[in-house]
């Protein structure tokens, strides 16, 4: 964020890039530092508990997790979107079963909203899926990393953004916090939102998607990294923001191993950002890679590395902050 220059007692703001309209003594770093390992752990301990029964799409356990998420937003004075009737977007069983007929019941996306100031009609989406794979052979698959980690990251980021808004410090653009259902069964919740958006896709300037950021994989000896996927596919601006946010203070190793379109894992096409990207919306996917507990009943809270989870959550917050507060919306200068 550019500094304010005083000239003949007037405030003159630098004209390009990430300039914020309202002058503030508190900046991105202040609000980023509100993101707490303890809060992440406390919320994840609930979200990924046996009580949630593995959060399979439409299950009673997933609905219980959804109620916990909504209660968190209410307790932190984070509102539902003003255009919505509740914090839930119903995703009907007929939609969930149309592709694969897995006999899934009705489920719900969850949304919360931080309304912007002077550019509030432009929407930044922050997404993560809150479903997992349920119970198999009597064992609960808690999905602490997949994607309990992304779920609680969204909650922390929303809390920090709401604090900034309450103190009169932004954001300029509105931020839609979107917890989607049905990812494990085929990206259904994000696809439903993209086909039934609350805000026009034409006004949606970016999606920052978080799916598994609480662990490390076999390719890294430490946890000071994150995979960045898709940031340069549609927008040079988004790529530059992702690079610059990291350089300012976090100094994570940004690993682009899975950003290669020819990568056989095809992770770019396997998480919820893709349903935004295929509609021409610049999108980035933050990911820690797979590990031995991926889609196993052993993906539990005690294996989460909360220092890494907090740092990666702060990174996602910084990306959202810059997109939401820059003067110009992201330029789409490439084709998906």
mmCIF file of C-alpha atoms in Angstrom:
data_model
loop_
_atom_site.group_PDB
_atom_site.id
_atom_site.type_symbol
_atom_site.label_atom_id
_atom_site.label_comp_id
_atom_site.label_asym_id
_atom_site.label_seq_id
_atom_site.Cartn_x
_atom_site.Cartn_y
_atom_site.Cartn_z
ATOM 1 C CA UNK A 1 0.000 0.000 0.000
ATOM 2 C CA UNK A 2 1.360 3.346 -0.962
ATOM 3 C CA UNK A 3 2.087 5.958 1.681
ATOM 4 C CA UNK A 4 0.233 9.255 1.933
ATOM 5 C CA UNK A 5 2.099 12.328 0.695
ATOM 6 C CA UNK A 6 1.278 15.688 2.199
ATOM 7 C CA UNK A 7 1.218 18.643 -0.172
ATOM 8 C CA UNK A 8 0.040 22.081 0.885
ATOM 9 C CA UNK A 9 -1.950 20.468 3.690
ATOM 10 C CA UNK A 10 -3.882 18.299 1.219
ATOM 11 C CA UNK A 11 -3.758 14.531 1.082
ATOM 12 C CA UNK A 12 -2.612 13.355 -2.325
ATOM 13 C CA UNK A 13 -2.736 9.669 -3.007
ATOM 14 C CA UNK A 14 -0.544 7.866 -5.477
ATOM 15 C CA UNK A 15 -2.682 7.170 -8.504
ATOM 16 C CA UNK A 16 -1.997 3.562 -9.384
ATOM 17 C CA UNK A 17 -1.974 0.021 -8.133
ATOM 18 C CA UNK A 18 -2.976 -0.703 -4.558
ATOM 19 C CA UNK A 19 -3.780 2.791 -3.297
ATOM 20 C CA UNK A 20 -6.493 2.915 -0.674
ATOM 21 C CA UNK A 21 -8.985 5.770 -0.819
ATOM 22 C CA UNK A 22 -9.454 6.371 2.899
ATOM 23 C CA UNK A 23 -6.385 7.424 4.865
ATOM 24 C CA UNK A 24 -5.696 5.122 7.783
ATOM 25 C CA UNK A 25 -3.107 4.858 10.509
ATOM 26 C CA UNK A 26 -3.666 1.112 10.413
ATOM 27 C CA UNK A 27 -2.786 -0.952 7.374
ATOM 28 C CA UNK A 28 -2.935 -4.447 6.002
ATOM 29 C CA UNK A 29 -0.262 -5.717 8.410
ATOM 30 C CA UNK A 30 -2.223 -4.563 11.462
ATOM 31 C CA UNK A 31 -5.369 -6.409 10.424
ATOM 32 C CA UNK A 32 -3.454 -9.413 9.141
ATOM 33 C CA UNK A 33 -1.869 -9.787 12.561
ATOM 34 C CA UNK A 34 -5.328 -10.220 14.082
ATOM 35 C CA UNK A 35 -5.340 -13.690 12.521
ATOM 36 C CA UNK A 36 -4.611 -16.000 15.422
ATOM 37 C CA UNK A 37 -3.260 -19.534 15.639
ATOM 38 C CA UNK A 38 -5.369 -20.069 18.762
ATOM 39 C CA UNK A 39 -8.564 -18.948 17.071
ATOM 40 C CA UNK A 40 -7.844 -21.120 14.037
ATOM 41 C CA UNK A 41 -7.226 -24.084 16.320
ATOM 42 C CA UNK A 42 -10.326 -23.504 18.435
ATOM 43 C CA UNK A 43 -12.582 -23.331 15.379
ATOM 44 C CA UNK A 44 -10.941 -26.247 13.602
ATOM 45 C CA UNK A 45 -11.230 -28.408 16.711
ATOM 46 C CA UNK A 46 -14.995 -28.037 16.351
ATOM 47 C CA UNK A 47 -15.271 -28.177 12.550
ATOM 48 C CA UNK A 48 -13.149 -31.341 12.293
ATOM 49 C CA UNK A 49 -14.525 -33.108 15.366
ATOM 50 C CA UNK A 50 -16.208 -36.505 15.316
ATOM 51 C CA UNK A 51 -19.438 -34.690 16.167
ATOM 52 C CA UNK A 52 -19.532 -33.361 12.597
ATOM 53 C CA UNK A 53 -19.460 -36.947 11.243
ATOM 54 C CA UNK A 54 -17.060 -36.123 8.408
ATOM 55 C CA UNK A 55 -19.289 -33.358 6.958
ATOM 56 C CA UNK A 56 -20.468 -35.340 3.949
ATOM 57 C CA UNK A 57 -22.566 -33.277 1.551
ATOM 58 C CA UNK A 58 -26.063 -32.730 2.912
ATOM 59 C CA UNK A 59 -25.503 -34.866 6.013
ATOM 60 C CA UNK A 60 -26.637 -33.883 9.495
ATOM 61 C CA UNK A 61 -22.978 -33.484 10.453
ATOM 62 C CA UNK A 62 -22.335 -31.038 7.642
ATOM 63 C CA UNK A 63 -25.435 -29.076 8.584
ATOM 64 C CA UNK A 64 -24.220 -28.942 12.184
ATOM 65 C CA UNK A 65 -20.858 -27.609 10.967
ATOM 66 C CA UNK A 66 -22.737 -25.049 8.875
ATOM 67 C CA UNK A 67 -24.667 -23.840 11.903
ATOM 68 C CA UNK A 68 -21.396 -23.437 13.800
ATOM 69 C CA UNK A 69 -19.947 -21.331 10.965
ATOM 70 C CA UNK A 70 -23.030 -19.119 10.799
ATOM 71 C CA UNK A 71 -23.064 -18.656 14.570
ATOM 72 C CA UNK A 72 -19.427 -17.524 14.373
ATOM 73 C CA UNK A 73 -20.378 -14.854 11.848
ATOM 74 C CA UNK A 74 -23.303 -13.678 13.914
ATOM 75 C CA UNK A 75 -21.173 -13.491 17.063
ATOM 76 C CA UNK A 76 -18.593 -11.393 15.222
ATOM 77 C CA UNK A 77 -21.188 -9.058 13.665
ATOM 78 C CA UNK A 78 -20.388 -10.273 10.170
ATOM 79 C CA UNK A 79 -23.595 -9.998 8.195
ATOM 80 C CA UNK A 80 -25.142 -12.141 5.524
ATOM 81 C CA UNK A 81 -25.353 -10.444 2.131
ATOM 82 C CA UNK A 82 -28.077 -7.815 2.080
ATOM 83 C CA UNK A 83 -29.510 -9.393 -1.076
ATOM 84 C CA UNK A 84 -29.876 -12.776 0.641
ATOM 85 C CA UNK A 85 -32.652 -14.053 2.868
ATOM 86 C CA UNK A 86 -30.314 -15.991 5.149
ATOM 87 C CA UNK A 87 -26.698 -17.090 5.494
ATOM 88 C CA UNK A 88 -27.530 -20.189 3.444
ATOM 89 C CA UNK A 89 -27.859 -20.684 -0.295
ATOM 90 C CA UNK A 90 -29.826 -23.879 -0.738
ATOM 91 C CA UNK A 91 -28.338 -26.296 -3.261
ATOM 92 C CA UNK A 92 -31.111 -28.754 -4.163
ATOM 93 C CA UNK A 93 -30.589 -32.494 -4.367
ATOM 94 C CA UNK A 94 -31.732 -32.456 -7.981
ATOM 95 C CA UNK A 95 -28.731 -30.295 -8.851
ATOM 96 C CA UNK A 96 -26.272 -32.263 -6.717
ATOM 97 C CA UNK A 97 -27.305 -35.554 -8.327
ATOM 98 C CA UNK A 98 -27.722 -34.407 -11.912
ATOM 99 C CA UNK A 99 -24.218 -35.452 -12.990
ATOM 100 C CA UNK A 100 -23.448 -38.621 -11.027
ATOM 101 C CA UNK A 101 -26.706 -39.582 -9.265
ATOM 102 C CA UNK A 102 -25.087 -40.253 -5.876
ATOM 103 C CA UNK A 103 -28.384 -39.880 -4.014
ATOM 104 C CA UNK A 104 -27.198 -36.788 -2.153
ATOM 105 C CA UNK A 105 -29.768 -34.830 -0.118
ATOM 106 C CA UNK A 106 -30.303 -31.086 -0.279
ATOM 107 C CA UNK A 107 -27.320 -29.109 0.961
ATOM 108 C CA UNK A 108 -26.277 -25.492 1.375
ATOM 109 C CA UNK A 109 -23.566 -23.051 0.488
ATOM 110 C CA UNK A 110 -22.889 -20.510 3.238
ATOM 111 C CA UNK A 111 -22.200 -16.857 2.563
ATOM 112 C CA UNK A 112 -21.188 -13.863 4.644
ATOM 113 C CA UNK A 113 -20.503 -10.382 3.359
ATOM 114 C CA UNK A 114 -18.221 -7.457 4.022
ATOM 115 C CA UNK A 115 -19.763 -4.553 2.111
ATOM 116 C CA UNK A 116 -17.331 -2.243 0.381
ATOM 117 C CA UNK A 117 -17.234 1.525 0.376
ATOM 118 C CA UNK A 118 -16.812 3.440 -2.888
ATOM 119 C CA UNK A 119 -16.524 0.332 -5.112
ATOM 120 C CA UNK A 120 -19.053 -1.860 -3.331
ATOM 121 C CA UNK A 121 -20.712 -3.106 -6.525
ATOM 122 C CA UNK A 122 -17.488 -4.909 -7.424
ATOM 123 C CA UNK A 123 -17.207 -8.273 -5.664
ATOM 124 C CA UNK A 124 -14.153 -10.202 -4.479
ATOM 125 C CA UNK A 125 -15.023 -13.815 -3.666
ATOM 126 C CA UNK A 126 -13.100 -15.706 -0.994
ATOM 127 C CA UNK A 127 -13.985 -19.399 -1.200
ATOM 128 C CA UNK A 128 -13.363 -22.747 0.452
ATOM 129 C CA UNK A 129 -15.396 -25.935 0.665
ATOM 130 C CA UNK A 130 -16.631 -27.068 4.063
ATOM 131 C CA UNK A 131 -17.781 -30.568 3.107
ATOM 132 C CA UNK A 132 -15.692 -33.702 3.384
ATOM 133 C CA UNK A 133 -16.338 -37.405 2.734
ATOM 134 C CA UNK A 134 -18.287 -38.473 5.824
ATOM 135 C CA UNK A 135 -18.107 -41.876 7.535
ATOM 136 C CA UNK A 136 -16.780 -44.999 5.839
ATOM 137 C CA UNK A 137 -16.770 -48.469 7.378
ATOM 138 C CA UNK A 138 -17.604 -46.941 10.731
ATOM 139 C CA UNK A 139 -14.648 -44.531 10.698
ATOM 140 C CA UNK A 140 -15.112 -40.756 10.710
ATOM 141 C CA UNK A 141 -13.113 -38.904 8.062
ATOM 142 C CA UNK A 142 -12.698 -35.576 9.854
ATOM 143 C CA UNK A 143 -11.016 -33.683 7.014
ATOM 144 C CA UNK A 144 -9.050 -31.343 9.277
ATOM 145 C CA UNK A 145 -6.810 -30.282 6.411
ATOM 146 C CA UNK A 146 -9.253 -31.073 3.597
ATOM 147 C CA UNK A 147 -10.817 -28.585 3.917
ATOM 148 C CA UNK A 148 -11.289 -27.750 7.548
ATOM 149 C CA UNK A 149 -8.140 -25.658 7.235
ATOM 150 C CA UNK A 150 -9.603 -23.537 4.444
ATOM 151 C CA UNK A 151 -12.916 -23.269 6.252
ATOM 152 C CA UNK A 152 -11.432 -21.763 9.406
ATOM 153 C CA UNK A 153 -9.103 -19.575 7.336
ATOM 154 C CA UNK A 154 -12.168 -17.933 5.752
ATOM 155 C CA UNK A 155 -13.663 -17.342 9.184
ATOM 156 C CA UNK A 156 -10.486 -15.636 10.449
ATOM 157 C CA UNK A 157 -10.103 -13.502 7.332
ATOM 158 C CA UNK A 158 -13.728 -12.404 7.536
ATOM 159 C CA UNK A 159 -13.233 -11.417 11.177
ATOM 160 C CA UNK A 160 -10.171 -9.320 10.321
ATOM 161 C CA UNK A 161 -11.929 -7.640 7.393
ATOM 162 C CA UNK A 162 -14.947 -6.858 9.550
ATOM 163 C CA UNK A 163 -12.663 -5.273 12.164
ATOM 164 C CA UNK A 164 -11.159 -3.062 9.455
ATOM 165 C CA UNK A 165 -14.620 -2.100 8.227
ATOM 166 C CA UNK A 166 -15.839 -1.314 11.742
ATOM 167 C CA UNK A 167 -12.865 0.993 12.222
ATOM 168 C CA UNK A 168 -13.559 2.776 8.931
ATOM 169 C CA UNK A 169 -10.651 1.242 7.058
ATOM 170 C CA UNK A 170 -12.243 -0.560 4.170
ATOM 171 C CA UNK A 171 -12.527 -2.562 2.121
ATOM 172 C CA UNK A 172 -13.317 -0.507 -0.978
ATOM 173 C CA UNK A 173 -14.757 -3.467 -2.871
ATOM 174 C CA UNK A 174 -17.200 -5.868 -1.274
ATOM 175 C CA UNK A 175 -15.947 -9.277 -0.180
ATOM 176 C CA UNK A 176 -18.219 -12.311 -0.424
ATOM 177 C CA UNK A 177 -17.115 -15.060 1.955
ATOM 178 C CA UNK A 178 -18.323 -18.264 0.299
ATOM 179 C CA UNK A 179 -18.230 -21.666 2.003
ATOM 180 C CA UNK A 180 -19.288 -24.120 -0.668
ATOM 181 C CA UNK A 181 -20.746 -27.591 -0.399
ATOM 182 C CA UNK A 182 -20.355 -30.643 -2.605
ATOM 183 C CA UNK A 183 -16.727 -30.137 -3.603
ATOM 184 C CA UNK A 184 -15.813 -33.727 -2.833
ATOM 185 C CA UNK A 185 -18.567 -34.962 -5.130
ATOM 186 C CA UNK A 186 -17.646 -32.806 -8.137
ATOM 187 C CA UNK A 187 -17.318 -29.087 -7.274
ATOM 188 C CA UNK A 188 -21.114 -28.920 -7.100
ATOM 189 C CA UNK A 189 -21.557 -26.030 -4.654
ATOM 190 C CA UNK A 190 -19.284 -23.618 -6.466
ATOM 191 C CA UNK A 191 -20.820 -24.660 -9.778
ATOM 192 C CA UNK A 192 -24.268 -23.973 -8.347
ATOM 193 C CA UNK A 193 -23.181 -20.522 -7.201
ATOM 194 C CA UNK A 194 -21.591 -19.739 -10.576
ATOM 195 C CA UNK A 195 -24.863 -20.675 -12.292
ATOM 196 C CA UNK A 196 -27.020 -18.937 -9.669
ATOM 197 C CA UNK A 197 -24.868 -16.046 -8.479
ATOM 198 C CA UNK A 198 -26.098 -13.654 -5.839
ATOM 199 C CA UNK A 199 -24.042 -10.924 -7.496
ATOM 200 C CA UNK A 200 -23.520 -10.790 -11.264
ATOM 201 C CA UNK A 201 -20.424 -12.609 -12.444
ATOM 202 C CA UNK A 202 -19.724 -9.552 -14.566
ATOM 203 C CA UNK A 203 -19.178 -7.629 -11.299
ATOM 204 C CA UNK A 204 -17.051 -10.360 -9.725
ATOM 205 C CA UNK A 205 -13.444 -9.253 -10.037
ATOM 206 C CA UNK A 206 -11.617 -12.269 -8.543
ATOM 207 C CA UNK A 207 -11.852 -15.497 -6.592
ATOM 208 C CA UNK A 208 -9.277 -16.405 -3.954
ATOM 209 C CA UNK A 209 -9.792 -20.092 -3.169
ATOM 210 C CA UNK A 210 -8.302 -21.969 -0.218
ATOM 211 C CA UNK A 211 -8.259 -25.763 -0.193
ATOM 212 C CA UNK A 212 -5.866 -27.492 2.260
ATOM 213 C CA UNK A 213 -3.351 -25.127 3.863
ATOM 214 C CA UNK A 214 -2.690 -26.761 7.251
ATOM 215 C CA UNK A 215 -0.025 -29.385 6.509
ATOM 216 C CA UNK A 216 3.095 -30.007 4.454
ATOM 217 C CA UNK A 217 3.718 -32.564 1.725
ATOM 218 C CA UNK A 218 6.573 -34.933 0.970
ATOM 219 C CA UNK A 219 8.336 -32.428 -1.273
ATOM 220 C CA UNK A 220 9.062 -29.906 1.510
ATOM 221 C CA UNK A 221 11.255 -30.276 4.585
ATOM 222 C CA UNK A 222 9.615 -27.319 6.313
ATOM 223 C CA UNK A 223 6.189 -25.699 6.151
ATOM 224 C CA UNK A 224 7.228 -22.221 4.980
ATOM 225 C CA UNK A 225 5.686 -22.599 1.545
ATOM 226 C CA UNK A 226 2.391 -22.659 -0.283
ATOM 227 C CA UNK A 227 1.465 -23.859 -3.744
ATOM 228 C CA UNK A 228 0.075 -21.038 -5.877
ATOM 229 C CA UNK A 229 -2.042 -22.284 -8.761
ATOM 230 C CA UNK A 230 -3.707 -20.292 -11.532
ATOM 231 C CA UNK A 231 -2.702 -16.759 -10.516
ATOM 232 C CA UNK A 232 -1.218 -16.007 -13.940
ATOM 233 C CA UNK A 233 -3.724 -17.869 -16.081
ATOM 234 C CA UNK A 234 -6.099 -14.947 -16.679
ATOM 235 C CA UNK A 235 -4.565 -11.839 -15.154
ATOM 236 C CA UNK A 236 -1.035 -10.491 -14.884
ATOM 237 C CA UNK A 237 -2.354 -8.182 -12.158
ATOM 238 C CA UNK A 238 -3.372 -11.118 -9.983
ATOM 239 C CA UNK A 239 -0.012 -12.807 -10.417
ATOM 240 C CA UNK A 240 1.805 -9.604 -9.459
ATOM 241 C CA UNK A 241 -0.374 -9.108 -6.383
ATOM 242 C CA UNK A 242 0.289 -12.657 -5.188
ATOM 243 C CA UNK A 243 4.021 -12.081 -5.587
ATOM 244 C CA UNK A 244 4.085 -8.621 -4.023
ATOM 245 C CA UNK A 245 1.982 -9.496 -0.971
ATOM 246 C CA UNK A 246 4.393 -12.283 -0.109
ATOM 247 C CA UNK A 247 7.503 -10.142 -0.579
ATOM 248 C CA UNK A 248 6.259 -7.403 1.745
ATOM 249 C CA UNK A 249 6.509 -9.411 4.947
ATOM 250 C CA UNK A 250 5.620 -13.098 4.759
ATOM 251 C CA UNK A 251 8.457 -14.550 2.678
ATOM 252 C CA UNK A 252 6.800 -17.856 2.030
ATOM 253 C CA UNK A 253 8.273 -19.984 -0.716
ATOM 254 C CA UNK A 254 5.678 -19.688 -3.472
ATOM 255 C CA UNK A 255 5.794 -23.038 -5.190
ATOM 256 C CA UNK A 256 4.486 -23.098 -8.764
ATOM 257 C CA UNK A 257 5.054 -26.835 -9.270
ATOM 258 C CA UNK A 258 1.354 -27.496 -9.880
ATOM 259 C CA UNK A 259 0.778 -24.338 -11.900
ATOM 260 C CA UNK A 260 1.973 -26.073 -15.042
ATOM 261 C CA UNK A 261 -1.041 -26.700 -17.256
ATOM 262 C CA UNK A 262 0.522 -30.019 -18.243
ATOM 263 C CA UNK A 263 0.861 -31.250 -14.668
ATOM 264 C CA UNK A 264 -0.808 -34.681 -14.528
ATOM 265 C CA UNK A 265 -2.482 -33.948 -11.175
ATOM 266 C CA UNK A 266 -4.596 -31.239 -12.826
ATOM 267 C CA UNK A 267 -5.164 -29.509 -9.486
ATOM 268 C CA UNK A 268 -6.224 -26.322 -11.256
ATOM 269 C CA UNK A 269 -9.361 -28.128 -12.423
ATOM 270 C CA UNK A 270 -10.031 -29.916 -9.122
ATOM 271 C CA UNK A 271 -11.051 -27.192 -6.682
ATOM 272 C CA UNK A 272 -13.764 -24.584 -6.508
ATOM 273 C CA UNK A 273 -11.929 -21.648 -8.074
ATOM 274 C CA UNK A 274 -12.302 -23.393 -11.420
ATOM 275 C CA UNK A 275 -16.020 -22.611 -11.603
ATOM 276 C CA UNK A 276 -15.088 -18.925 -11.454
ATOM 277 C CA UNK A 277 -12.071 -19.155 -13.736
ATOM 278 C CA UNK A 278 -13.996 -20.928 -16.495
ATOM 279 C CA UNK A 279 -16.264 -17.857 -16.504
ATOM 280 C CA UNK A 280 -13.320 -15.537 -17.104
ATOM 281 C CA UNK A 281 -12.861 -14.441 -13.477
ATOM 282 C CA UNK A 282 -9.211 -14.197 -12.338
ATOM 283 C CA UNK A 283 -8.700 -16.887 -9.722
ATOM 284 C CA UNK A 284 -5.947 -18.242 -7.520
ATOM 285 C CA UNK A 285 -5.874 -21.516 -5.607
ATOM 286 C CA UNK A 286 -3.760 -21.791 -2.423
ATOM 287 C CA UNK A 287 -2.800 -25.343 -1.466
ATOM 288 C CA UNK A 288 -0.283 -27.255 0.658
ATOM 289 C CA UNK A 289 -0.250 -30.377 -1.495
ATOM 290 C CA UNK A 290 -1.399 -33.866 -0.584
ATOM 291 C CA UNK A 291 0.038 -36.009 2.218
ATOM 292 C CA UNK A 292 -0.257 -39.492 3.692
ATOM 293 C CA UNK A 293 -3.534 -38.612 5.447
ATOM 294 C CA UNK A 294 -5.247 -37.163 2.373
ATOM 295 C CA UNK A 295 -8.780 -38.615 2.220
ATOM 296 C CA UNK A 296 -7.983 -40.916 5.122
ATOM 297 C CA UNK A 297 -9.629 -41.146 8.563
ATOM 298 C CA UNK A 298 -6.304 -39.918 9.980
ATOM 299 C CA UNK A 299 -6.667 -36.353 8.633
ATOM 300 C CA UNK A 300 -7.138 -35.043 12.167
ATOM 301 C CA UNK A 301 -6.637 -31.759 14.011
ATOM 302 C CA UNK A 302 -3.597 -32.921 15.962
ATOM 303 C CA UNK A 303 -1.652 -33.206 12.707
ATOM 304 C CA UNK A 304 -2.305 -29.612 11.638
ATOM 305 C CA UNK A 305 0.709 -27.286 11.750
ATOM 306 C CA UNK A 306 -0.980 -24.178 13.045
ATOM 307 C CA UNK A 307 1.996 -21.872 12.468
ATOM 308 C CA UNK A 308 1.800 -22.725 8.768
ATOM 309 C CA UNK A 309 -1.982 -22.441 8.736
ATOM 310 C CA UNK A 310 -1.809 -18.969 10.290
ATOM 311 C CA UNK A 311 0.890 -17.738 7.920
ATOM 312 C CA UNK A 312 -0.903 -19.007 4.830
ATOM 313 C CA UNK A 313 -4.167 -17.505 6.091
ATOM 314 C CA UNK A 314 -2.401 -14.154 6.439
ATOM 315 C CA UNK A 315 -1.146 -14.561 2.880
ATOM 316 C CA UNK A 316 -4.680 -15.142 1.600
ATOM 317 C CA UNK A 317 -5.870 -12.140 3.622
ATOM 318 C CA UNK A 318 -3.186 -9.971 2.015
ATOM 319 C CA UNK A 319 -4.224 -11.018 -1.490
ATOM 320 C CA UNK A 320 -7.883 -10.252 -0.774
ATOM 321 C CA UNK A 321 -6.962 -6.927 0.870
ATOM 322 C CA UNK A 322 -4.940 -5.769 -2.143
ATOM 323 C CA UNK A 323 -7.574 -6.810 -4.693
ATOM 324 C CA UNK A 324 -10.331 -5.175 -2.658
ATOM 325 C CA UNK A 325 -8.519 -1.884 -2.038
ATOM 326 C CA UNK A 326 -6.585 -1.164 -5.248
ATOM 327 C CA UNK A 327 -7.720 1.698 -7.471
ATOM 328 C CA UNK A 328 -8.380 -0.364 -10.597
ATOM 329 C CA UNK A 329 -9.975 -3.770 -10.745
ATOM 330 C CA UNK A 330 -7.869 -6.619 -12.045
ATOM 331 C CA UNK A 331 -7.218 -6.537 -15.760
ATOM 332 C CA UNK A 332 -8.072 -9.749 -17.585
ATOM 333 C CA UNK A 333 -5.323 -9.858 -20.178
ATOM 334 C CA UNK A 334 -5.150 -13.604 -20.867
ATOM 335 C CA UNK A 335 -7.536 -16.381 -21.874
ATOM 336 C CA UNK A 336 -8.236 -19.335 -19.572
#
